PDB file of C-alpha atoms in Angstrom:
ATOM      1  CA  MET A 759      -3.691   3.475  20.994  1.00  0.00           C
ATOM      2  CA  THR A 760      -6.310   4.263  23.788  1.00  0.00           C
ATOM      3  CA  SER A 761      -6.909   2.037  26.512  1.00  0.00           C
ATOM      4  CA  SER A 762      -7.009  -1.785  26.533  1.00  0.00           C
ATOM      5  CA  ARG A 763     -10.363  -3.176  25.087  1.00  0.00           C
ATOM      6  CA  GLU A 764     -12.572  -0.400  26.105  1.00  0.00           C
ATOM      7  CA  SER A 765     -12.266   1.179  22.502  1.00  0.00           C
ATOM      8  CA  ARG A 766     -12.964  -1.213  19.756  1.00  0.00           C
ATOM      9  CA  ARG A 767     -11.762   0.879  16.835  1.00  0.00           C
ATOM     10  CA  HIS A 768      -8.756   3.021  16.355  1.00  0.00           C
ATOM     11  CA  THR A 769      -8.724   4.977  13.047  1.00  0.00           C
ATOM     12  CA  THR A 770      -5.822   6.411  11.502  1.00  0.00           C
ATOM     13  CA  SER A 771      -6.128   8.651   8.400  1.00  0.00           C
ATOM     14  CA  SER A 772      -4.177  11.203   6.635  1.00  0.00           C
ATOM     15  CA  SER A 773      -6.201  14.041   8.057  1.00  0.00           C
ATOM     16  CA  SER A 774      -5.446  13.198  11.702  1.00  0.00           C
ATOM     17  CA  SER A 775      -2.878  11.186  13.610  1.00  0.00           C
ATOM     18  CA  SER A 776      -4.982  10.912  16.543  1.00  0.00           C
ATOM     19  CA  SER A 777      -7.586   8.068  17.172  1.00  0.00           C
ATOM     20  CA  SER A 778     -11.265   8.191  16.103  1.00  0.00           C
ATOM     21  CA  LEU A 779     -12.889   5.731  18.697  1.00  0.00           C
ATOM     22  CA  SER A 780     -16.004   4.109  19.386  1.00  0.00           C
ATOM     23  CA  ALA A 781     -16.704   2.032  22.561  1.00  0.00           C
ATOM     24  CA  LYS A 782     -19.846   0.469  21.107  1.00  0.00           C
ATOM     25  CA  LYS A 783     -19.697  -3.427  21.009  1.00  0.00           C
ATOM     26  CA  SER A 784     -21.128  -5.643  18.475  1.00  0.00           C
ATOM     27  CA  SER A 785     -24.931  -6.222  18.707  1.00  0.00           C
ATOM     28  CA  SER A 786     -25.953  -9.741  19.547  1.00  0.00           C
ATOM     29  CA  SER A 787     -28.936  -9.415  17.406  1.00  0.00           C
ATOM     30  CA  PRO A 788     -28.909 -10.786  13.885  1.00  0.00           C
ATOM     31  CA  SER A 789     -27.951  -8.337  11.190  1.00  0.00           C
ATOM     32  CA  ASN A 790     -29.168  -8.253   7.485  1.00  0.00           C
ATOM     33  CA  SER A 791     -26.084  -6.309   6.425  1.00  0.00           C
ATOM     34  CA  THR A 792     -23.218  -8.065   4.632  1.00  0.00           C
ATOM     35  CA  PRO A 793     -20.197  -8.608   7.110  1.00  0.00           C
ATOM     36  CA  LEU A 794     -16.790  -7.154   6.133  1.00  0.00           C
ATOM     37  CA  LEU A 795     -15.057  -9.909   7.698  1.00  0.00           C
ATOM     38  CA  SER A 796     -16.570 -13.251   8.584  1.00  0.00           C
ATOM     39  CA  THR A 797     -14.986 -16.206  10.470  1.00  0.00           C
ATOM     40  CA  ILE A 798     -11.330 -16.048   9.839  1.00  0.00           C
ATOM     41  CA  THR A 799      -9.464 -19.111  11.193  1.00  0.00           C
ATOM     42  CA  THR A 800      -5.836 -18.123  11.813  1.00  0.00           C
ATOM     43  CA  THR A 801      -2.942 -19.157  14.016  1.00  0.00           C
ATOM     44  CA  THR A 802      -2.050 -15.605  14.529  1.00  0.00           C
ATOM     45  CA  THR A 803      -3.374 -13.049  16.931  1.00  0.00           C
ATOM     46  CA  THR A 804      -4.012 -10.398  14.134  1.00  0.00           C
ATOM     47  CA  ALA A 805      -6.122 -10.709  11.102  1.00  0.00           C
ATOM     48  CA  THR A 806      -5.830  -8.122   8.348  1.00  0.00           C
ATOM     49  CA  GLN A 807      -8.353  -6.871   5.855  1.00  0.00           C
ATOM     50  CA  PHE A 808      -7.327  -5.092   2.824  1.00  0.00           C
ATOM     51  CA  ILE A 809     -10.157  -2.943   1.169  1.00  0.00           C
ATOM     52  CA  THR A 810      -9.153  -1.752  -2.263  1.00  0.00           C
ATOM     53  CA  ASN A 811      -9.588  -1.109  -6.069  1.00  0.00           C
ATOM     54  CA  LYS A 812      -7.116  -2.904  -8.184  1.00  0.00           C
ATOM     55  CA  ARG A 813      -7.026  -0.057 -10.694  1.00  0.00           C
ATOM     56  CA  CYS A 814      -6.108   2.796  -8.212  1.00  0.00           C
ATOM     57  CA  PRO A 815      -2.300   3.511  -8.004  1.00  0.00           C
ATOM     58  CA  TYR A 816      -2.510   4.642  -4.359  1.00  0.00           C
ATOM     59  CA  ALA A 817      -4.111   1.394  -3.415  1.00  0.00           C
ATOM     60  CA  GLN A 818      -1.365  -0.603  -5.418  1.00  0.00           C
ATOM     61  CA  LYS A 819       1.191   1.045  -3.130  1.00  0.00           C
ATOM     62  CA  ALA A 820      -0.449  -0.648  -0.216  1.00  0.00           C
ATOM     63  CA  TRP A 821      -0.927  -3.854  -2.045  1.00  0.00           C
ATOM     64  CA  LEU A 822       2.693  -3.962  -2.937  1.00  0.00           C
ATOM     65  CA  ALA A 823       3.696  -3.480   0.662  1.00  0.00           C
ATOM     66  CA  LEU A 824       1.387  -6.360   1.795  1.00  0.00           C
ATOM     67  CA  GLU A 825       2.734  -8.573  -0.965  1.00  0.00           C
ATOM     68  CA  THR A 826       6.335  -8.015  -0.341  1.00  0.00           C
ATOM     69  CA  SER A 827       6.044  -8.153   3.401  1.00  0.00           C
ATOM     70  CA  ALA A 828       4.229 -11.426   3.533  1.00  0.00           C
ATOM     71  CA  VAL A 829       1.752 -10.184   5.907  1.00  0.00           C
ATOM     72  CA  PRO A 830      -1.318 -12.474   5.620  1.00  0.00           C
ATOM     73  CA  TYR A 831      -4.594 -10.510   4.553  1.00  0.00           C
ATOM     74  CA  ALA A 832      -7.829 -10.936   3.138  1.00  0.00           C
ATOM     75  CA  MET A 833      -8.854  -8.676   0.132  1.00  0.00           C
ATOM     76  CA  ARG A 834     -12.124  -6.971  -0.506  1.00  0.00           C
ATOM     77  CA  GLU A 835     -12.486  -4.912  -3.644  1.00  0.00           C
ATOM     78  CA  VAL A 836     -14.927  -2.038  -3.838  1.00  0.00           C
ATOM     79  CA  SER A 837     -16.145  -0.037  -6.987  1.00  0.00           C
ATOM     80  CA  LEU A 838     -14.746   3.594  -7.078  1.00  0.00           C
ATOM     81  CA  TYR A 839     -17.692   4.751  -9.184  1.00  0.00           C
ATOM     82  CA  GLY A 840     -21.055   3.614 -10.115  1.00  0.00           C
ATOM     83  CA  SER A 841     -24.854   4.324  -9.614  1.00  0.00           C
ATOM     84  CA  GLY A 842     -24.965   2.135  -6.355  1.00  0.00           C
ATOM     85  CA  GLY A 843     -22.098   4.049  -4.747  1.00  0.00           C
ATOM     86  CA  LYS A 844     -19.798   2.773  -2.133  1.00  0.00           C
ATOM     87  CA  PRO A 845     -21.586   0.731   0.634  1.00  0.00           C
ATOM     88  CA  ASP A 846     -22.281   2.257   4.134  1.00  0.00           C
ATOM     89  CA  TRP A 847     -19.588   0.229   5.841  1.00  0.00           C
ATOM     90  CA  PHE A 848     -16.960   1.535   3.646  1.00  0.00           C
ATOM     91  CA  TRP A 849     -17.990   5.327   4.416  1.00  0.00           C
ATOM     92  CA  GLU A 850     -17.928   4.209   8.032  1.00  0.00           C
ATOM     93  CA  LEU A 851     -14.412   3.152   7.876  1.00  0.00           C
ATOM     94  CA  ASN A 852     -13.230   6.160   5.840  1.00  0.00           C
ATOM     95  CA  PRO A 853     -15.374   9.110   5.455  1.00  0.00           C
ATOM     96  CA  ALA A 854     -13.031  10.490   2.961  1.00  0.00           C
ATOM     97  CA  GLY A 855     -14.241   7.697   0.622  1.00  0.00           C
ATOM     98  CA  THR A 856     -10.860   6.680  -0.737  1.00  0.00           C
ATOM     99  CA  VAL A 857      -9.016   3.430  -1.092  1.00  0.00           C
ATOM    100  CA  PRO A 858      -6.905   1.771   0.303  1.00  0.00           C
ATOM    101  CA  ILE A 859      -7.977   1.011   3.830  1.00  0.00           C
ATOM    102  CA  VAL A 860      -6.367  -1.647   5.932  1.00  0.00           C
ATOM    103  CA  VAL A 861      -8.221  -2.976   9.032  1.00  0.00           C
ATOM    104  CA  THR A 862      -6.545  -5.101  11.667  1.00  0.00           C
ATOM    105  CA  VAL A 863      -8.497  -7.312  13.986  1.00  0.00           C
ATOM    106  CA  THR A 864      -6.847  -8.845  17.133  1.00  0.00           C
ATOM    107  CA  SER A 865      -7.783 -11.851  19.065  1.00  0.00           C
ATOM    108  CA  SER A 866      -6.159 -14.000  21.807  1.00  0.00           C
ATOM    109  CA  SER A 867      -7.603 -17.194  20.319  1.00  0.00           C
ATOM    110  CA  SER A 868      -6.628 -19.196  17.330  1.00  0.00           C
ATOM    111  CA  SER A 869      -9.953 -18.630  15.768  1.00  0.00           C
ATOM    112  CA  VAL A 870     -11.078 -15.067  14.976  1.00  0.00           C
ATOM    113  CA  THR A 871     -14.604 -14.255  14.227  1.00  0.00           C
ATOM    114  CA  ALA A 872     -15.139 -10.768  13.293  1.00  0.00           C
ATOM    115  CA  GLU A 873     -18.236  -9.490  11.675  1.00  0.00           C
ATOM    116  CA  VAL A 874     -18.974  -5.794  10.822  1.00  0.00           C
ATOM    117  CA  ASP A 875     -22.453  -4.662  10.547  1.00  0.00           C
ATOM    118  CA  ASP A 876     -24.248  -1.164  11.019  1.00  0.00           C
ATOM    119  CA  ASP A 877     -24.545  -1.924  14.823  1.00  0.00           C
ATOM    120  CA  GLY A 878     -21.086  -2.536  15.948  1.00  0.00           C
ATOM    121  CA  LYS A 879     -17.406  -3.424  15.394  1.00  0.00           C
ATOM    122  CA  GLU A 880     -16.436  -6.043  17.935  1.00  0.00           C
ATOM    123  CA  GLY A 881     -12.928  -7.128  17.727  1.00  0.00           C
ATOM    124  CA  TRP A 882     -11.827  -4.173  15.389  1.00  0.00           C
ATOM    125  CA  GLU A 883      -8.641  -2.881  16.471  1.00  0.00           C
ATOM    126  CA  GLU A 884      -7.189  -0.322  14.074  1.00  0.00           C
ATOM    127  CA  VAL A 885      -8.148   1.324  10.751  1.00  0.00           C
ATOM    128  CA  PHE A 886      -5.550   2.654   8.386  1.00  0.00           C
ATOM    129  CA  ALA A 887      -7.241   4.824   5.807  1.00  0.00           C
ATOM    130  CA  ASP A 888      -4.332   6.368   3.829  1.00  0.00           C
ATOM    131  CA  SER A 889      -1.745   4.699   1.547  1.00  0.00           C
ATOM    132  CA  GLU A 890       1.303   6.416   3.031  1.00  0.00           C
ATOM    133  CA  LEU A 891       0.264   5.572   6.537  1.00  0.00           C
ATOM    134  CA  ILE A 892      -0.271   1.933   5.506  1.00  0.00           C
ATOM    135  CA  LEU A 893       3.304   1.917   4.079  1.00  0.00           C
ATOM    136  CA  ASP A 894       4.580   3.325   7.403  1.00  0.00           C
ATOM    137  CA  ALA A 895       2.583   0.795   9.432  1.00  0.00           C
ATOM    138  CA  ILE A 896       3.921  -2.135   7.418  1.00  0.00           C
ATOM    139  CA  GLY A 897       7.449  -0.718   7.339  1.00  0.00           C
ATOM    140  CA  ASN A 898       7.805  -0.468  11.045  1.00  0.00           C
ATOM    141  CA  GLY A 899       5.930  -3.612  11.826  1.00  0.00           C
ATOM    142  CA  ARG A 900       2.474  -2.366  13.113  1.00  0.00           C
ATOM    143  CA  ILE A 901       0.687  -4.242  10.516  1.00  0.00           C
ATOM    144  CA  VAL A 902       1.920  -7.773  10.881  1.00  0.00           C
ATOM    145  CA  ALA A 903       0.671 -10.980  12.340  1.00  0.00           C
ATOM    146  CA  SER A 904       2.514 -12.275  15.457  1.00  0.00           C
ATOM    147  CA  ASP A 905       3.935 -15.195  13.696  1.00  0.00           C
ATOM    148  CA  THR A 906       4.767 -13.428  10.504  1.00  0.00           C
ATOM    149  CA  MET A 907       7.794 -11.373  11.546  1.00  0.00           C
ATOM    150  CA  ASP A 908       9.813 -14.713  12.030  1.00  0.00           C
ATOM    151  CA  THR A 909       8.634 -15.646   8.526  1.00  0.00           C
ATOM    152  CA  ILE A 910       9.992 -12.289   7.176  1.00  0.00           C
ATOM    153  CA  ASP A 911      13.127 -12.548   9.015  1.00  0.00           C
ATOM    154  CA  THR A 912      13.851 -16.236   7.768  1.00  0.00           C
ATOM    155  CA  ASN A 913      13.098 -15.371   4.236  1.00  0.00           C
ATOM    156  CA  GLU A 914      15.152 -12.207   3.882  1.00  0.00           C
ATOM    157  CA  ASP A 915      17.089 -13.632   0.938  1.00  0.00           C
ATOM    158  CA  LYS A 916      13.931 -14.425  -0.935  1.00  0.00           C
ATOM    159  CA  GLU A 917      13.588 -12.401  -4.056  1.00  0.00           C
ATOM    160  CA  GLY A 918      10.863  -9.708  -3.642  1.00  0.00           C
ATOM    161  CA  ALA A 919      10.854  -9.723   0.192  1.00  0.00           C
ATOM    162  CA  LEU A 920      10.517  -6.234   1.717  1.00  0.00           C
ATOM    163  CA  LEU A 921      13.250  -4.925   3.693  1.00  0.00           C
ATOM    164  CA  LEU A 922      11.811  -3.445   6.826  1.00  0.00           C
ATOM    165  CA  ALA A 923      12.831   0.015   8.056  1.00  0.00           C
ATOM    166  CA  GLY A 924      14.254  -1.456  11.384  1.00  0.00           C
ATOM    167  CA  LYS A 925      16.714  -3.563   9.310  1.00  0.00           C
ATOM    168  CA  MET A 926      18.164  -0.691   7.136  1.00  0.00           C
ATOM    169  CA  SER A 927      20.807   1.882   7.934  1.00  0.00           C
ATOM    170  CA  GLU A 928      20.044   5.575   8.672  1.00  0.00           C
ATOM    171  CA  GLU A 929      21.394   6.426   5.164  1.00  0.00           C
ATOM    172  CA  GLU A 930      19.180   3.662   3.480  1.00  0.00           C
ATOM    173  CA  ASN A 931      16.046   4.925   5.444  1.00  0.00           C
ATOM    174  CA  ALA A 932      16.775   8.468   4.224  1.00  0.00           C
ATOM    175  CA  ARG A 933      17.048   7.466   0.680  1.00  0.00           C
ATOM    176  CA  VAL A 934      13.646   5.591   0.912  1.00  0.00           C
ATOM    177  CA  ASP A 935      12.049   8.849   2.399  1.00  0.00           C
ATOM    178  CA  ARG A 936      13.541  10.850  -0.479  1.00  0.00           C
ATOM    179  CA  TRP A 937      11.933   8.639  -3.061  1.00  0.00           C
ATOM    180  CA  ARG A 938       8.672   8.670  -1.229  1.00  0.00           C
ATOM    181  CA  SER A 939       8.704  12.259  -1.197  1.00  0.00           C
ATOM    182  CA  ALA A 940       9.674  12.583  -4.806  1.00  0.00           C
ATOM    183  CA  ILE A 941       6.904  10.477  -5.789  1.00  0.00           C
ATOM    184  CA  SER A 942       4.234  12.232  -3.878  1.00  0.00           C
ATOM    185  CA  ASP A 943       5.335  15.847  -4.260  1.00  0.00           C
ATOM    186  CA  LYS A 944       6.801  15.813  -7.638  1.00  0.00           C
ATOM    187  CA  LEU A 945       6.009  12.773  -9.929  1.00  0.00           C
ATOM    188  CA  VAL A 946       2.251  12.583  -9.185  1.00  0.00           C
ATOM    189  CA  PRO A 947       1.446  16.241  -9.981  1.00  0.00           C
ATOM    190  CA  VAL A 948       3.779  16.507 -12.973  1.00  0.00           C
ATOM    191  CA  GLY A 949       2.620  13.138 -14.344  1.00  0.00           C
ATOM    192  CA  LYS A 950      -0.970  13.810 -13.939  1.00  0.00           C
ATOM    193  CA  SER A 951      -0.532  17.116 -15.737  1.00  0.00           C
ATOM    194  CA  ALA A 952       1.405  15.562 -18.674  1.00  0.00           C
ATOM    195  CA  VAL A 953      -1.497  12.841 -18.920  1.00  0.00           C
ATOM    196  CA  LEU A 954      -4.053  15.497 -19.121  1.00  0.00           C
ATOM    197  CA  GLY A 955      -2.294  17.288 -21.933  1.00  0.00           C
ATOM    198  CA  GLY A 956       0.298  19.375 -20.183  1.00  0.00           C
ATOM    199  CA  SER A 957       4.020  19.656 -20.897  1.00  0.00           C
ATOM    200  CA  SER A 958       5.804  16.270 -21.402  1.00  0.00           C
ATOM    201  CA  SER A 959       9.089  17.998 -21.349  1.00  0.00           C
ATOM    202  CA  LYS A 960       8.763  18.717 -17.705  1.00  0.00           C
ATOM    203  CA  LEU A 961       7.908  15.164 -17.030  1.00  0.00           C
ATOM    204  CA  ARG A 962      11.016  14.062 -19.049  1.00  0.00           C
ATOM    205  CA  SER A 963      13.112  16.466 -17.150  1.00  0.00           C
ATOM    206  CA  LEU A 964      11.893  14.943 -13.861  1.00  0.00           C
ATOM    207  CA  LEU A 965      12.452  11.446 -15.046  1.00  0.00           C
ATOM    208  CA  LYS A 966      16.120  12.260 -15.685  1.00  0.00           C
ATOM    209  CA  GLU A 967      16.397  13.565 -12.399  1.00  0.00           C
ATOM    210  CA  MET A 968      14.927  10.598 -10.743  1.00  0.00           C
ATOM    211  CA  ASN A 969      16.994   8.282 -12.842  1.00  0.00           C
ATOM    212  CA  GLU A 970      20.052   9.886 -11.022  1.00  0.00           C
ATOM    213  CA  LEU A 971      18.609   8.494  -7.632  1.00  0.00           C
ATOM    214  CA  VAL A 972      18.398   4.961  -8.572  1.00  0.00           C
ATOM    215  CA  ASP A 973      20.981   2.819  -6.913  1.00  0.00           C
ATOM    216  CA  GLU A 974      23.906   2.084  -9.170  1.00  0.00           C
ATOM    217  CA  ASP A 975      23.950  -1.574  -8.306  1.00  0.00           C
ATOM    218  CA  GLY A 976      20.191  -2.198  -7.961  1.00  0.00           C
ATOM    219  CA  PRO A 977      18.140  -3.963  -9.104  1.00  0.00           C
ATOM    220  CA  TYR A 978      15.677  -2.008  -6.884  1.00  0.00           C
ATOM    221  CA  LEU A 979      15.700   1.779  -6.064  1.00  0.00           C
ATOM    222  CA  VAL A 980      17.834   1.594  -2.885  1.00  0.00           C
ATOM    223  CA  GLY A 981      19.770  -1.517  -3.470  1.00  0.00           C
ATOM    224  CA  ASN A 982      19.315  -5.374  -3.896  1.00  0.00           C
ATOM    225  CA  ARG A 983      16.185  -5.528  -1.687  1.00  0.00           C
ATOM    226  CA  VAL A 984      12.715  -4.226  -2.218  1.00  0.00           C
ATOM    227  CA  THR A 985      11.876  -1.260   0.160  1.00  0.00           C
ATOM    228  CA  LEU A 986       8.965   0.901   0.651  1.00  0.00           C
ATOM    229  CA  ALA A 987      10.569   3.278  -2.068  1.00  0.00           C
ATOM    230  CA  ASP A 988       9.729   0.545  -4.713  1.00  0.00           C
ATOM    231  CA  CYS A 989       6.240   0.240  -3.311  1.00  0.00           C
ATOM    232  CA  ALA A 990       5.577   3.939  -3.597  1.00  0.00           C
ATOM    233  CA  ALA A 991       7.171   4.353  -6.932  1.00  0.00           C
ATOM    234  CA  PHE A 992       6.137   1.467  -9.033  1.00  0.00           C
ATOM    235  CA  PRO A 993       2.495   2.132  -9.464  1.00  0.00           C
ATOM    236  CA  PHE A 994       3.081   5.589 -10.844  1.00  0.00           C
ATOM    237  CA  LEU A 995       6.177   5.010 -12.857  1.00  0.00           C
ATOM    238  CA  TRP A 996       4.584   1.866 -14.341  1.00  0.00           C
ATOM    239  CA  ARG A 997       1.544   3.844 -15.729  1.00  0.00           C
ATOM    240  CA  ILE A 998       3.852   6.586 -16.818  1.00  0.00           C
ATOM    241  CA  ASP A 999       5.813   4.125 -18.888  1.00  0.00           C
ATOM    242  CA  ARG A1000       2.562   2.775 -20.345  1.00  0.00           C
ATOM    243  CA  GLU A1001       1.574   6.256 -21.429  1.00  0.00           C
ATOM    244  CA  PHE A1002       4.824   7.824 -22.558  1.00  0.00           C
ATOM    245  CA  GLY A1003       7.472   5.125 -22.353  1.00  0.00           C
ATOM    246  CA  ILE A1004      10.661   5.192 -20.046  1.00  0.00           C
ATOM    247  CA  GLY A1005      14.126   4.406 -21.344  1.00  0.00           C
ATOM    248  CA  GLY A1006      14.381   2.921 -24.817  1.00  0.00           C
ATOM    249  CA  THR A1007      17.202   3.827 -27.252  1.00  0.00           C
ATOM    250  CA  GLU A1008      16.442   7.717 -27.445  1.00  0.00           C
ATOM    251  CA  LYS A1009      16.342   7.937 -23.668  1.00  0.00           C
ATOM    252  CA  GLU A1010      18.809   5.315 -22.553  1.00  0.00           C
ATOM    253  CA  ASN A1011      21.287   7.769 -21.142  1.00  0.00           C
ATOM    254  CA  ASP A1012      18.701   9.879 -19.226  1.00  0.00           C
ATOM    255  CA  GLU A1013      16.244   7.072 -18.077  1.00  0.00           C
ATOM    256  CA  GLY A1014      18.258   3.883 -18.549  1.00  0.00           C
ATOM    257  CA  LYS A1015      18.472   2.958 -14.727  1.00  0.00           C
ATOM    258  CA  LEU A1016      14.733   3.525 -14.412  1.00  0.00           C
ATOM    259  CA  ARG A1017      14.025   1.364 -17.353  1.00  0.00           C
ATOM    260  CA  ALA A1018      16.119  -1.534 -15.723  1.00  0.00           C
ATOM    261  CA  TRP A1019      14.346  -0.870 -12.387  1.00  0.00           C
ATOM    262  CA  LEU A1020      11.124  -1.164 -14.149  1.00  0.00           C
ATOM    263  CA  ASP A1021      11.957  -4.386 -15.854  1.00  0.00           C
ATOM    264  CA  ALA A1022      13.218  -5.865 -12.596  1.00  0.00           C
ATOM    265  CA  CYS A1023      10.008  -5.043 -10.777  1.00  0.00           C
ATOM    266  CA  VAL A1024       7.788  -6.718 -13.383  1.00  0.00           C
ATOM    267  CA  ASN A1025       9.823  -9.822 -13.153  1.00  0.00           C
ATOM    268  CA  THR A1026       9.544  -9.867  -9.302  1.00  0.00           C
ATOM    269  CA  ALA A1027       6.646 -12.227  -8.531  1.00  0.00           C
ATOM    270  CA  SER A1028       5.497 -10.381  -5.506  1.00  0.00           C
ATOM    271  CA  MET A1029       5.283  -7.175  -7.312  1.00  0.00           C
ATOM    272  CA  LYS A1030       3.979  -8.608 -10.655  1.00  0.00           C
ATOM    273  CA  ARG A1031       0.944 -10.069  -8.797  1.00  0.00           C
ATOM    274  CA  THR A1032      -0.317  -6.323  -8.184  1.00  0.00           C
ATOM    275  CA  ILE A1033      -0.080  -5.154 -11.805  1.00  0.00           C
ATOM    276  CA  PRO A1034      -3.644  -4.257 -12.879  1.00  0.00           C
ATOM    277  CA  VAL A1035      -5.321  -5.668 -15.855  1.00  0.00           C
ATOM    278  CA  GLY A1036      -6.689  -2.313 -16.893  1.00  0.00           C
ATOM    279  CA  VAL A1037      -4.806   0.966 -16.358  1.00  0.00           C
ATOM    280  CA  GLY A1038      -6.751   3.306 -14.022  1.00  0.00           C
ATOM    281  CA  GLY A1039      -6.307   6.134 -11.494  1.00  0.00           C
ATOM    282  CA  GLY A1040      -7.905   8.372  -8.957  1.00  0.00           C
ATOM    283  CA  GLY A1041     -10.124   7.410  -5.892  1.00  0.00           C
ATOM    284  CA  GLY A1042      -7.244   6.981  -3.477  1.00  0.00           C
ATOM    285  CA  ASP A1043      -4.833   8.581  -1.092  1.00  0.00           C
TER     286      ASP A1043
END
C-alpha cells in the first residue's frame, strides 16, 4: 500500500495487483448524493463494506468467506441489471461493473464516520473488486477488524468457522488451491456450457473427478473445517445440483462424497445464510 494517509484509496482488482490511488480528501461541502457508508460506530479500527447482489455466485463466494470468518461487515446490495443501471459510486469503485466489492475503512477512533459522495473518499483505505482477491485477503487476514482475529482464534472449534491459511499445513493449503483452480478453470466453464444446452456427460465426468478430491473424512472439502475451498466451490456446485442433481442412487458411487459435502454445507449455519432465494448467475468476477 502506498504511503501513510496521503492516498485515501487503494484499489485491488483482477486486472491489476497495483494500487489505483486518489489523494483527494472528502469535500466539506454538503452533498446530495447518497453515502455508501454513513456513521458506523465500532470498537475496531477497520470497518468493512460488502457490495453485492445475492443472486450472483461470484459474490456468494465472498459472502461465504465473510460469514465463516466472522469479519464484521455492512452489506449493500445493488441491482445487476435494470433501466436505472448501476449508480455512479459503484462504477467509481469498480469500473468493470461487477460484484462483489469489499471496501475497508480505517480509523484510529472508536467511532468511524465515512461518507462516500462524488467529491471525495475520506477515510477509504482499500477496495477489493474481485471475488478471488477477496478470498485471498480474508484468508490471509488482510480483511479483518483488529479485534476480530482473537474472536476467530478463540472460536476455532465452532461449527462453520473458517480455517485461515496461516493455520493450515502446506499440504492443506495446496489442496485448497487445487480446489479453487478446479472451480475457476474447469467447473465454471463446463457447468455454464451444460446449463446452456451443451454436453452434460462432460459435466458428469468432471463431477466424478472432483468427487475424488473430497476429503475422505470430511465433512468439508479439505477436512473437518471450512476453508476457502468450500467458499469457492459451494455457490457453483449448489447451482449445478439444483439444475442437474448431484449424487443420488444412480450417481452414489461417482458423486457420493460431493453429495455428502453439499448436505453438510446447507446444514452449516454460516453457509446456509448465503443461499439465495432465487437462483441466478452472471454479473460477477
